[in-house]
Amino acid sequence: MASGEMGNDKKAKGASQGEQALDALPLSIRPILPHDVEAATLCGLEAWQSTIRVCLEAFSHDQFIALQEAFRLYLCSFASGAVEAGERIIVAELDGAVLGFCGYDNHKGYLSDLWVSPVWQGKGVAQALMDEARSTMLDQGRRFLTLEVLAQNHRAFAFYKKQGFVETKRRVKYDPVLKRRLMKIWMMQRL
């Protein structure tokens, strides 16, 4: 299923604003659209602040504004279709609210982004996004899925390990948006 509603066959476990079970409500997984950009930007920034910013020293307000703009431009490029063939951003939406998004390149088998609003983390949204990305890549004939994760992002690392990813290497890599060198972990999963 490339996009569409997750009805009775696929359900996310979660809550309305993180409190009620989602199992009876449809979570829509679909390509990002122009009207999603601001909500997805906010979702990505909230997730980034709760998981990545706490790992960084001396991150200024100006750097945060630059990060916000980088998120917005990145998402706009996908929403407008100005990306390479095979690159996609999908969003998880419930009742018109963007709960998270996933970026991937189905030609390369590479997962570039997976961000879920902190209110919805641990409730099945990331799983639904991951399942959709995997399904698309399998349909495209990919046999492996690769990604990289910040070494200090223990929650994401644990999620990917639970998904069946294995660590393949670690190295320090310069992040042009954050303007610093960070330890990254490369991971791979056989599809």
mmCIF file of N, CA, C and O in Angstrom, residues 6-7 10-15 21-27 29 99 120 123-128:
data_model
loop_
_atom_site.group_PDB
_atom_site.id
_atom_site.type_symbol
_atom_site.label_atom_id
_atom_site.label_comp_id
_atom_site.label_asym_id
_atom_site.label_seq_id
_atom_site.Cartn_x
_atom_site.Cartn_y
_atom_site.Cartn_z
ATOM 1 N N MET A 6 -5.124 3.596 6.820
ATOM 2 C CA MET A 6 -4.915 2.315 7.463
ATOM 3 C C MET A 6 -6.221 1.994 8.169
ATOM 4 O O MET A 6 -6.513 2.554 9.205
ATOM 5 N N GLY A 7 -6.996 1.143 7.589
ATOM 6 C CA GLY A 7 -8.283 0.812 8.180
ATOM 7 C C GLY A 7 -8.157 -0.376 9.105
ATOM 8 O O GLY A 7 -7.308 -0.416 9.962
ATOM 9 N N LYS A 10 -4.508 -2.342 9.104
ATOM 10 C CA LYS A 10 -3.345 -1.741 9.758
ATOM 11 C C LYS A 10 -3.843 -0.708 10.742
ATOM 12 O O LYS A 10 -4.552 0.200 10.372
ATOM 13 N N LYS A 11 -3.446 -0.822 11.966
ATOM 14 C CA LYS A 11 -3.859 0.140 12.987
ATOM 15 C C LYS A 11 -2.639 0.596 13.744
ATOM 16 O O LYS A 11 -1.722 -0.171 13.981
ATOM 17 N N ALA A 12 -2.642 1.840 14.157
ATOM 18 C CA ALA A 12 -1.582 2.346 15.027
ATOM 19 C C ALA A 12 -2.080 2.266 16.452
ATOM 20 O O ALA A 12 -3.254 2.451 16.718
ATOM 21 N N LYS A 13 -1.173 1.980 17.343
ATOM 22 C CA LYS A 13 -1.510 2.002 18.761
ATOM 23 C C LYS A 13 -1.148 3.378 19.257
ATOM 24 O O LYS A 13 -0.030 3.810 19.134
ATOM 25 N N GLY A 14 -2.061 4.080 19.821
ATOM 26 C CA GLY A 14 -1.758 5.423 20.266
ATOM 27 C C GLY A 14 -2.929 6.018 20.971
ATOM 28 O O GLY A 14 -3.761 5.323 21.507
ATOM 29 N N ALA A 15 -2.994 7.343 20.927
ATOM 30 C CA ALA A 15 -4.029 8.020 21.654
ATOM 31 C C ALA A 15 -4.308 9.367 21.055
ATOM 32 O O ALA A 15 -3.468 9.967 20.446
ATOM 33 N N ALA A 21 -6.752 5.143 23.281
ATOM 34 C CA ALA A 21 -6.264 4.147 22.332
ATOM 35 C C ALA A 21 -6.720 4.483 20.931
ATOM 36 O O ALA A 21 -7.848 4.884 20.713
ATOM 37 N N LEU A 22 -5.838 4.299 19.960
ATOM 38 C CA LEU A 22 -6.112 4.597 18.552
ATOM 39 C C LEU A 22 -6.631 3.400 17.784
ATOM 40 O O LEU A 22 -6.945 3.536 16.619
ATOM 41 N N ASP A 23 -6.681 2.238 18.385
ATOM 42 C CA ASP A 23 -6.943 1.032 17.616
ATOM 43 C C ASP A 23 -8.257 1.055 16.846
ATOM 44 O O ASP A 23 -8.410 0.316 15.895
ATOM 45 N N ALA A 24 -9.195 1.909 17.191
ATOM 46 C CA ALA A 24 -10.453 1.979 16.447
ATOM 47 C C ALA A 24 -10.487 3.159 15.474
ATOM 48 O O ALA A 24 -11.442 3.312 14.740
ATOM 49 N N LEU A 25 -9.441 3.989 15.474
ATOM 50 C CA LEU A 25 -9.415 5.171 14.619
ATOM 51 C C LEU A 25 -8.448 4.978 13.457
ATOM 52 O O LEU A 25 -7.389 4.390 13.621
ATOM 53 N N PRO A 26 -8.803 5.476 12.264
ATOM 54 C CA PRO A 26 -7.932 5.303 11.100
ATOM 55 C C PRO A 26 -6.751 6.286 11.122
ATOM 56 O O PRO A 26 -6.927 7.487 11.249
ATOM 57 N N LEU A 27 -5.564 5.738 11.003
ATOM 58 C CA LEU A 27 -4.349 6.537 10.845
ATOM 59 C C LEU A 27 -4.012 6.508 9.367
ATOM 60 O O LEU A 27 -3.842 5.438 8.791
ATOM 61 N N ILE A 29 -1.599 7.083 6.250
ATOM 62 C CA ILE A 29 -0.205 7.206 5.843
ATOM 63 C C ILE A 29 -0.235 7.569 4.367
ATOM 64 O O ILE A 29 -0.769 6.813 3.552
ATOM 65 N N LEU A 99 1.098 13.627 12.705
ATOM 66 C CA LEU A 99 1.683 13.062 13.922
ATOM 67 C C LEU A 99 3.165 12.753 13.759
ATOM 68 O O LEU A 99 3.892 12.652 14.743
ATOM 69 N N TRP A 120 3.154 11.484 20.513
ATOM 70 C CA TRP A 120 2.764 10.254 19.838
ATOM 71 C C TRP A 120 3.866 9.204 19.819
ATOM 72 O O TRP A 120 3.658 8.104 19.291
ATOM 73 N N LYS A 123 3.621 4.986 20.432
ATOM 74 C CA LYS A 123 2.213 4.641 20.269
ATOM 75 C C LYS A 123 1.909 3.979 18.923
ATOM 76 O O LYS A 123 0.761 3.869 18.546
ATOM 77 N N GLY A 124 2.933 3.581 18.186
ATOM 78 C CA GLY A 124 2.726 2.876 16.931
ATOM 79 C C GLY A 124 2.825 3.725 15.684
ATOM 80 O O GLY A 124 2.751 3.195 14.577
ATOM 81 N N VAL A 125 3.001 5.036 15.821
ATOM 82 C CA VAL A 125 3.084 5.906 14.644
ATOM 83 C C VAL A 125 4.370 5.621 13.868
ATOM 84 O O VAL A 125 4.348 5.455 12.646
ATOM 85 N N ALA A 126 5.502 5.551 14.569
ATOM 86 C CA ALA A 126 6.770 5.252 13.897
ATOM 87 C C ALA A 126 6.711 3.884 13.229
ATOM 88 O O ALA A 126 7.216 3.706 12.115
ATOM 89 N N GLN A 127 6.074 2.937 13.882
ATOM 90 C CA GLN A 127 5.936 1.594 13.312
ATOM 91 C C GLN A 127 5.141 1.644 12.009
ATOM 92 O O GLN A 127 5.524 1.013 11.021
ATOM 93 N N ALA A 128 4.043 2.398 12.000
ATOM 94 C CA ALA A 128 3.221 2.499 10.787
ATOM 95 C C ALA A 128 4.006 3.151 9.649
ATOM 96 O O ALA A 128 3.935 2.701 8.504
#
